[in-house]
PDB file of C-alpha atoms in Angstrom:
ATOM      1  CA  MET A  25      54.233 -15.840 -56.715  1.00 86.00           C
ATOM      2  CA  GLU A  26      56.011 -17.265 -53.589  1.00 94.00           C
ATOM      3  CA  LYS A  27      59.363 -19.323 -53.838  1.00 96.00           C
ATOM      4  CA  ILE A  28      61.175 -20.257 -50.734  1.00 97.00           C
ATOM      5  CA  LEU A  29      64.539 -21.092 -51.887  1.00 96.00           C
ATOM      6  CA  VAL A  30      67.043 -23.170 -49.447  1.00 96.00           C
ATOM      7  CA  GLU A  31      70.734 -22.526 -49.724  1.00 94.00           C
ATOM      8  CA  PRO A  32      73.518 -25.049 -48.263  1.00 89.00           C
ATOM      9  CA  ARG A  33      75.307 -22.587 -46.257  1.00 77.00           C
ATOM     10  CA  ASP A  34      76.156 -18.320 -46.474  1.00 70.00           C
ATOM     11  CA  GLY A  35      78.092 -18.077 -49.614  1.00 82.00           C
ATOM     12  CA  THR A  36      75.278 -19.667 -51.913  1.00 94.00           C
ATOM     13  CA  VAL A  37      72.765 -17.141 -50.383  1.00 96.00           C
ATOM     14  CA  VAL A  38      75.244 -14.676 -51.400  1.00 96.00           C
ATOM     15  CA  SER A  39      75.332 -16.220 -55.190  1.00 96.00           C
ATOM     16  CA  CYS A  40      71.630 -16.832 -54.939  1.00 97.00           C
ATOM     17  CA  LEU A  41      70.943 -13.182 -54.231  1.00 97.00           C
ATOM     18  CA  SER A  42      73.170 -12.110 -56.852  1.00 97.00           C
ATOM     19  CA  ASN A  43      71.723 -13.784 -59.709  1.00 97.00           C
ATOM     20  CA  LEU A  44      68.443 -12.776 -58.578  1.00 98.00           C
ATOM     21  CA  LEU A  45      69.539  -8.649 -58.714  1.00 98.00           C
ATOM     22  CA  GLN A  46      71.318  -9.636 -61.835  1.00 98.00           C
ATOM     23  CA  THR A  47      68.352 -10.787 -63.406  1.00 98.00           C
ATOM     24  CA  SER A  48      65.948  -7.808 -61.835  1.00 98.00           C
ATOM     25  CA  ALA A  49      68.565  -4.963 -63.170  1.00 98.00           C
ATOM     26  CA  GLU A  50      68.577  -6.789 -66.511  1.00 98.00           C
ATOM     27  CA  GLU A  51      64.266  -7.169 -66.833  1.00 98.00           C
ATOM     28  CA  ALA A  52      64.103  -3.289 -65.542  1.00 98.00           C
ATOM     29  CA  LEU A  53      67.076  -1.705 -67.889  1.00 98.00           C
ATOM     30  CA  THR A  54      65.517  -3.414 -70.700  1.00 98.00           C
ATOM     31  CA  ILE A  55      62.380  -1.409 -70.275  1.00 96.00           C
ATOM     32  CA  GLY A  56      62.803   1.102 -68.343  1.00 96.00           C
ATOM     33  CA  ASP A  57      66.524   3.918 -67.960  1.00 97.00           C
ATOM     34  CA  THR A  58      66.992   3.123 -63.810  1.00 98.00           C
ATOM     35  CA  PHE A  59      66.628   0.412 -61.656  1.00 98.00           C
ATOM     36  CA  LYS A  60      64.982   1.281 -58.359  1.00 98.00           C
ATOM     37  CA  VAL A  61      65.859  -0.880 -55.520  1.00 98.00           C
ATOM     38  CA  GLY A  62      64.781  -0.538 -51.659  1.00 98.00           C
ATOM     39  CA  LEU A  63      67.231  -1.425 -48.840  1.00 98.00           C
ATOM     40  CA  SER A  64      66.659  -2.736 -45.925  1.00 98.00           C
ATOM     41  CA  GLY A  65      69.190  -2.722 -42.655  1.00 96.00           C
ATOM     42  CA  GLY A  66      70.573  -4.912 -40.633  1.00 94.00           C
ATOM     43  CA  SER A  67      72.394  -8.217 -41.161  1.00 92.00           C
ATOM     44  CA  LEU A  68      70.869  -7.676 -45.101  1.00 95.00           C
ATOM     45  CA  VAL A  69      73.899  -4.754 -45.329  1.00 96.00           C
ATOM     46  CA  GLN A  70      76.553  -7.780 -45.179  1.00 95.00           C
ATOM     47  CA  LEU A  71      74.651  -9.720 -47.492  1.00 96.00           C
ATOM     48  CA  LEU A  72      74.853  -7.540 -49.903  1.00 97.00           C
ATOM     49  CA  VAL A  73      78.510  -5.746 -49.342  1.00 97.00           C
ATOM     50  CA  ASP A  74      79.318  -9.492 -50.628  1.00 96.00           C
ATOM     51  CA  SER A  75      76.652 -10.005 -53.441  1.00 97.00           C
ATOM     52  CA  LEU A  76      76.299  -6.778 -55.341  1.00 98.00           C
ATOM     53  CA  PRO A  77      79.845  -6.971 -56.972  1.00 97.00           C
ATOM     54  CA  ASN A  78      79.095  -9.962 -58.457  1.00 96.00           C
ATOM     55  CA  VAL A  79      76.550  -8.192 -60.329  1.00 98.00           C
ATOM     56  CA  THR A  80      77.681  -6.991 -64.069  1.00 97.00           C
ATOM     57  CA  THR A  81      75.521  -3.708 -64.919  1.00 98.00           C
ATOM     58  CA  ASP A  82      75.297  -0.403 -65.738  1.00 98.00           C
ATOM     59  CA  TRP A  83      75.556   0.847 -62.089  1.00 98.00           C
ATOM     60  CA  SER A  84      74.942   4.283 -63.164  1.00 98.00           C
ATOM     61  CA  LYS A  85      71.526   3.503 -63.270  1.00 98.00           C
ATOM     62  CA  TRP A  86      71.021   2.296 -60.033  1.00 98.00           C
ATOM     63  CA  TYR A  87      68.818   4.294 -57.654  1.00 98.00           C
ATOM     64  CA  PHE A  88      68.867   3.021 -54.104  1.00 98.00           C
ATOM     65  CA  PHE A  89      65.929   4.114 -51.622  1.00 98.00           C
ATOM     66  CA  PHE A  90      65.306   2.810 -47.969  1.00 98.00           C
ATOM     67  CA  CYS A  91      62.554   0.573 -47.032  1.00 98.00           C
ATOM     68  CA  ASP A  92      62.883   2.224 -43.515  1.00 98.00           C
ATOM     69  CA  GLU A  93      65.062   4.742 -42.244  1.00 98.00           C
ATOM     70  CA  ARG A  94      66.054   6.105 -38.503  1.00 98.00           C
ATOM     71  CA  VAL A  95      65.954   9.719 -38.192  1.00 98.00           C
ATOM     72  CA  VAL A  96      69.503  10.314 -37.055  1.00 98.00           C
ATOM     73  CA  PRO A  97      72.450  11.431 -38.093  1.00 98.00           C
ATOM     74  CA  PHE A  98      74.341   9.994 -41.075  1.00 98.00           C
ATOM     75  CA  ASP A  99      77.382   9.591 -39.198  1.00 97.00           C
ATOM     76  CA  SER A 100      75.298   7.264 -36.527  1.00 97.00           C
ATOM     77  CA  ASN A 101      75.989   3.652 -36.173  1.00 95.00           C
ATOM     78  CA  ASP A 102      71.609   3.387 -36.124  1.00 97.00           C
ATOM     79  CA  SER A 103      71.701   5.188 -39.629  1.00 98.00           C
ATOM     80  CA  THR A 104      71.494   3.031 -42.531  1.00 98.00           C
ATOM     81  CA  TYR A 105      72.340   5.125 -44.980  1.00 98.00           C
ATOM     82  CA  GLY A 106      75.299   5.738 -43.319  1.00 98.00           C
ATOM     83  CA  VAL A 107      76.375   2.042 -42.928  1.00 98.00           C
ATOM     84  CA  TYR A 108      76.055   1.496 -46.615  1.00 98.00           C
ATOM     85  CA  LYS A 109      78.279   4.787 -47.659  1.00 98.00           C
ATOM     86  CA  SER A 110      80.775   3.213 -45.496  1.00 97.00           C
ATOM     87  CA  LYS A 111      80.619  -0.519 -46.410  1.00 97.00           C
ATOM     88  CA  LEU A 112      79.493  -0.280 -50.154  1.00 97.00           C
ATOM     89  CA  ILE A 113      80.368   2.754 -51.472  1.00 96.00           C
ATOM     90  CA  GLY A 114      84.521   1.905 -53.143  1.00 95.00           C
ATOM     91  CA  LYS A 115      83.301  -1.955 -53.226  1.00 96.00           C
ATOM     92  CA  ILE A 116      80.674  -1.080 -56.414  1.00 97.00           C
ATOM     93  CA  PRO A 117      80.802   2.332 -59.075  1.00 98.00           C
ATOM     94  CA  ILE A 118      77.824   3.902 -57.149  1.00 98.00           C
ATOM     95  CA  THR A 119      78.008   7.537 -55.979  1.00 98.00           C
ATOM     96  CA  GLU A 120      76.259   9.359 -52.949  1.00 98.00           C
ATOM     97  CA  GLU A 121      73.765  10.864 -55.316  1.00 98.00           C
ATOM     98  CA  GLN A 122      72.363   7.200 -56.316  1.00 98.00           C
ATOM     99  CA  PHE A 123      70.713   6.909 -52.593  1.00 98.00           C
ATOM    100  CA  ILE A 124      67.836   8.700 -51.734  1.00 98.00           C
ATOM    101  CA  LYS A 125      68.272   9.848 -48.381  1.00 98.00           C
ATOM    102  CA  ILE A 126      66.050  11.519 -46.158  1.00 98.00           C
ATOM    103  CA  ASN A 127      67.030  14.681 -44.183  1.00 98.00           C
ATOM    104  CA  PRO A 128      67.814  13.713 -41.007  1.00 97.00           C
ATOM    105  CA  ASP A 129      67.755  17.289 -39.561  1.00 97.00           C
ATOM    106  CA  LEU A 130      63.837  17.210 -39.519  1.00 98.00           C
ATOM    107  CA  SER A 131      60.630  15.372 -37.109  1.00 98.00           C
ATOM    108  CA  ALA A 132      60.162  12.439 -38.295  1.00 98.00           C
ATOM    109  CA  GLU A 133      56.627  13.814 -39.896  1.00 98.00           C
ATOM    110  CA  ASP A 134      58.375  16.370 -42.379  1.00 98.00           C
ATOM    111  CA  VAL A 135      61.279  13.320 -42.684  1.00 98.00           C
ATOM    112  CA  ALA A 136      58.222  11.213 -44.186  1.00 98.00           C
ATOM    113  CA  LYS A 137      56.788  13.753 -45.749  1.00 98.00           C
ATOM    114  CA  ASP A 138      60.079  15.074 -47.763  1.00 98.00           C
ATOM    115  CA  TYR A 139      60.515  11.707 -48.664  1.00 98.00           C
ATOM    116  CA  ILE A 140      57.443  11.292 -50.582  1.00 98.00           C
ATOM    117  CA  LYS A 141      58.499  14.282 -52.195  1.00 98.00           C
ATOM    118  CA  LYS A 142      62.190  12.967 -53.266  1.00 98.00           C
ATOM    119  CA  MET A 143      60.144   9.581 -54.421  1.00 98.00           C
ATOM    120  CA  SER A 144      57.827  11.560 -56.810  1.00 97.00           C
ATOM    121  CA  VAL A 145      60.670  12.314 -58.842  1.00 97.00           C
ATOM    122  CA  PHE A 146      60.941   8.316 -59.625  1.00 98.00           C
ATOM    123  CA  PHE A 147      57.706   7.745 -59.501  1.00 97.00           C
ATOM    124  CA  PRO A 148      54.137   9.099 -60.932  1.00 94.00           C
ATOM    125  CA  PRO A 149      52.779  10.981 -57.895  1.00 90.00           C
ATOM    126  CA  ASP A 150      49.379   9.857 -58.638  1.00 93.00           C
ATOM    127  CA  ARG A 151      49.699   5.878 -58.155  1.00 95.00           C
ATOM    128  CA  VAL A 152      51.292   3.601 -55.942  1.00 97.00           C
ATOM    129  CA  PRO A 153      55.026   3.459 -56.300  1.00 98.00           C
ATOM    130  CA  CYS A 154      56.517   0.092 -58.143  1.00 98.00           C
ATOM    131  CA  PHE A 155      59.958  -0.504 -57.055  1.00 98.00           C
ATOM    132  CA  ASP A 156      62.329  -3.171 -59.342  1.00 98.00           C
ATOM    133  CA  VAL A 157      63.159  -5.341 -55.941  1.00 98.00           C
ATOM    134  CA  LEU A 158      62.481  -4.463 -52.457  1.00 98.00           C
ATOM    135  CA  LEU A 159      65.022  -6.094 -50.301  1.00 98.00           C
ATOM    136  CA  LEU A 160      63.590  -6.774 -46.921  1.00 98.00           C
ATOM    137  CA  GLY A 161      64.930  -7.972 -43.249  1.00 97.00           C
ATOM    138  CA  LEU A 162      63.100  -9.937 -40.748  1.00 98.00           C
ATOM    139  CA  GLY A 163      62.537  -8.871 -37.267  1.00 97.00           C
ATOM    140  CA  LEU A 164      62.836 -11.651 -34.526  1.00 97.00           C
ATOM    141  CA  ASP A 165      59.221 -10.492 -33.728  1.00 97.00           C
ATOM    142  CA  GLY A 166      57.867 -10.573 -36.978  1.00 98.00           C
ATOM    143  CA  HIS A 167      58.479  -7.359 -38.419  1.00 98.00           C
ATOM    144  CA  ILE A 168      59.722  -5.918 -41.737  1.00 98.00           C
ATOM    145  CA  CYS A 169      60.868  -2.406 -42.268  1.00 98.00           C
ATOM    146  CA  SER A 170      59.339  -0.483 -39.499  1.00 98.00           C
ATOM    147  CA  LEU A 171      56.125  -1.804 -38.939  1.00 98.00           C
ATOM    148  CA  PHE A 172      55.903  -3.950 -35.944  1.00 98.00           C
ATOM    149  CA  PRO A 173      53.492  -6.510 -34.994  1.00 97.00           C
ATOM    150  CA  GLY A 174      50.171  -4.564 -33.734  1.00 96.00           C
ATOM    151  CA  HIS A 175      51.116  -1.348 -35.235  1.00 96.00           C
ATOM    152  CA  LYS A 176      48.707   0.758 -36.696  1.00 96.00           C
ATOM    153  CA  LEU A 177      51.029   1.730 -39.334  1.00 97.00           C
ATOM    154  CA  LEU A 178      50.046  -2.108 -40.793  1.00 97.00           C
ATOM    155  CA  ASN A 179      46.520  -0.579 -41.496  1.00 97.00           C
ATOM    156  CA  GLU A 180      47.469   2.463 -43.505  1.00 98.00           C
ATOM    157  CA  ALA A 181      46.292   2.509 -46.821  1.00 96.00           C
ATOM    158  CA  SER A 182      47.169   5.972 -48.907  1.00 96.00           C
ATOM    159  CA  LEU A 183      50.504   6.913 -47.611  1.00 98.00           C
ATOM    160  CA  TRP A 184      53.871   5.789 -49.410  1.00 98.00           C
ATOM    161  CA  VAL A 185      55.618   6.676 -46.684  1.00 98.00           C
ATOM    162  CA  CYS A 186      54.922   7.154 -42.728  1.00 98.00           C
ATOM    163  CA  PRO A 187      56.516   8.577 -39.794  1.00 98.00           C
ATOM    164  CA  ILE A 188      56.871   6.664 -36.693  1.00 97.00           C
ATOM    165  CA  ASN A 189      57.403   7.768 -33.380  1.00 97.00           C
ATOM    166  CA  ASP A 190      56.835   4.907 -30.620  1.00 94.00           C
ATOM    167  CA  SER A 191      59.247   2.394 -32.553  1.00 95.00           C
ATOM    168  CA  PRO A 192      59.637  -0.538 -30.127  1.00 93.00           C
ATOM    169  CA  LYS A 193      63.046  -1.001 -30.688  1.00 92.00           C
ATOM    170  CA  PRO A 194      65.435   2.158 -30.609  1.00 94.00           C
ATOM    171  CA  PRO A 195      65.836   4.643 -32.016  1.00 96.00           C
ATOM    172  CA  LEU A 196      62.213   5.526 -31.552  1.00 96.00           C
ATOM    173  CA  SER A 197      61.525   7.679 -34.309  1.00 98.00           C
ATOM    174  CA  ARG A 198      61.652   6.228 -38.265  1.00 98.00           C
ATOM    175  CA  ILE A 199      60.151   6.602 -41.038  1.00 98.00           C
ATOM    176  CA  THR A 200      59.147   3.486 -43.511  1.00 98.00           C
ATOM    177  CA  LEU A 201      57.055   2.601 -46.531  1.00 98.00           C
ATOM    178  CA  THR A 202      53.714   1.110 -46.127  1.00 98.00           C
ATOM    179  CA  LEU A 203      52.146  -2.060 -46.670  1.00 98.00           C
ATOM    180  CA  PRO A 204      50.712  -1.038 -49.901  1.00 98.00           C
ATOM    181  CA  VAL A 205      53.833   0.380 -51.533  1.00 98.00           C
ATOM    182  CA  ILE A 206      55.568  -3.116 -50.855  1.00 98.00           C
ATOM    183  CA  ASN A 207      52.910  -4.782 -52.114  1.00 98.00           C
ATOM    184  CA  ASN A 208      53.392  -3.147 -55.447  1.00 98.00           C
ATOM    185  CA  ALA A 209      56.711  -4.206 -56.261  1.00 98.00           C
ATOM    186  CA  LYS A 210      57.591  -6.403 -58.853  1.00 98.00           C
ATOM    187  CA  ARG A 211      60.062  -8.564 -56.493  1.00 98.00           C
ATOM    188  CA  CYS A 212      60.256  -8.804 -52.748  1.00 98.00           C
ATOM    189  CA  ILE A 213      63.362 -10.092 -51.754  1.00 98.00           C
ATOM    190  CA  PHE A 214      63.628 -12.067 -47.917  1.00 98.00           C
ATOM    191  CA  ALA A 215      67.639 -13.176 -47.459  1.00 97.00           C
ATOM    192  CA  ILE A 216      68.123 -14.718 -44.175  1.00 96.00           C
ATOM    193  CA  THR A 217      70.741 -16.729 -42.301  1.00 95.00           C
ATOM    194  CA  GLY A 218      71.270 -17.987 -39.227  1.00 94.00           C
ATOM    195  CA  TYR A 219      70.083 -20.189 -36.832  1.00 95.00           C
ATOM    196  CA  GLY A 220      68.346 -17.379 -34.910  1.00 97.00           C
ATOM    197  CA  LYS A 221      66.050 -16.508 -37.588  1.00 97.00           C
ATOM    198  CA  ALA A 222      64.510 -20.244 -37.826  1.00 98.00           C
ATOM    199  CA  GLY A 223      62.250 -19.513 -35.197  1.00 98.00           C
ATOM    200  CA  ILE A 224      60.476 -16.528 -36.972  1.00 98.00           C
ATOM    201  CA  VAL A 225      61.231 -18.134 -40.566  1.00 98.00           C
ATOM    202  CA  LYS A 226      58.958 -20.767 -39.000  1.00 98.00           C
ATOM    203  CA  ARG A 227      56.568 -19.140 -37.876  1.00 98.00           C
ATOM    204  CA  VAL A 228      55.709 -16.854 -40.689  1.00 98.00           C
ATOM    205  CA  LEU A 229      56.089 -19.697 -43.382  1.00 97.00           C
ATOM    206  CA  GLN A 230      54.756 -22.409 -42.171  1.00 96.00           C
ATOM    207  CA  ASP A 231      52.196 -21.671 -38.880  1.00 96.00           C
ATOM    208  CA  ARG A 232      51.472 -17.892 -41.280  1.00 96.00           C
ATOM    209  CA  GLU A 233      51.301 -16.254 -38.278  1.00 97.00           C
ATOM    210  CA  ASN A 234      49.822 -13.146 -38.695  1.00 96.00           C
ATOM    211  CA  LEU A 235      52.726 -11.383 -38.531  1.00 98.00           C
ATOM    212  CA  PRO A 236      53.950  -8.165 -40.925  1.00 98.00           C
ATOM    213  CA  ALA A 237      56.563 -10.555 -42.537  1.00 98.00           C
ATOM    214  CA  ALA A 238      53.310 -12.399 -43.191  1.00 98.00           C
ATOM    215  CA  ARG A 239      51.558  -9.692 -45.013  1.00 98.00           C
ATOM    216  CA  VAL A 240      54.242  -9.235 -48.181  1.00 98.00           C
ATOM    217  CA  GLN A 241      52.221 -10.602 -50.561  1.00 97.00           C
ATOM    218  CA  PRO A 242      53.060  -8.966 -54.220  1.00 98.00           C
ATOM    219  CA  HIS A 243      49.704  -8.201 -56.293  1.00 96.00           C
ATOM    220  CA  ASN A 244      51.316  -8.464 -59.096  1.00 94.00           C
ATOM    221  CA  GLY A 245      54.895  -9.382 -58.346  1.00 97.00           C
ATOM    222  CA  GLU A 246      57.301 -11.863 -56.909  1.00 98.00           C
ATOM    223  CA  LEU A 247      58.245 -12.976 -53.724  1.00 98.00           C
ATOM    224  CA  TYR A 248      61.494 -14.479 -52.729  1.00 98.00           C
ATOM    225  CA  TRP A 249      62.703 -15.850 -49.578  1.00 98.00           C
ATOM    226  CA  VAL A 250      66.219 -16.943 -49.655  1.00 98.00           C
ATOM    227  CA  LEU A 251      67.374 -18.798 -46.639  1.00 97.00           C
ATOM    228  CA  ASP A 252      70.720 -20.558 -45.606  1.00 96.00           C
ATOM    229  CA  GLU A 253      69.916 -24.077 -43.777  1.00 95.00           C
ATOM    230  CA  ASP A 254      70.074 -22.984 -40.238  1.00 95.00           C
ATOM    231  CA  ALA A 255      67.414 -20.081 -40.866  1.00 96.00           C
ATOM    232  CA  ALA A 256      65.093 -23.330 -43.032  1.00 96.00           C
ATOM    233  CA  LYS A 257      66.185 -25.495 -40.140  1.00 96.00           C
ATOM    234  CA  PHE A 258      62.176 -25.572 -38.567  1.00 96.00           C
ATOM    235  CA  LEU A 259      60.664 -25.644 -42.335  1.00 96.00           C
ATOM    236  CA  GLU A 260      58.954 -28.851 -43.409  1.00 87.00           C
ATOM    237  CA  THR A 261      59.819 -28.383 -46.470  1.00 58.00           C
ATOM    238  CA  ALA A 262      63.938 -27.757 -45.572  1.00 45.00           C
TER     239      ALA A 262
END
């Protein structure tokens, strides 16, 4: 199921995102002991920093994973975990231990293998992980996570997490969730603001170009596109 929600401004995007996360957490914690969320970087960070303090929940049961991560030290500006650590911890009552982090001292190949082991603590190792929520960003070229247009990793069918050493944008070395994991999530959420993304939003949602973002189609879950009016400007339905 795909839902496109067009909000009048940034503030209502934040409110909509808060409500979706609140509902998702309540659903997960009604049937289990943890709420497992996949994070992306970029402009999504600030939207989450603004949204999450509005959520009422048992924060101790939240665990944060990374939809992709750059293989760099945590104090690097390129570290997605580093950005969340500096901007989010302290705004809501969570600890560093609730983030499932990479080991930045390893090669990308070994980082990916190690991350699969860390995920196996939370997900049965004999089946595809099922995240409660994946929060996805949208690149100007239509990439999601570190799955780029035309890249061979788009065809990965068995591994949960893969390394990439030839990223089209720096830094070159990263790890990323694969499409089977992304499309097994209970809820995938894109939250996008700004006129700068309007073109690529149209290419994905209206023109249905064969871009990585267009391949996000949860098999048994829900897909939300939360857009402000600027990001939705070129959509005929907006």
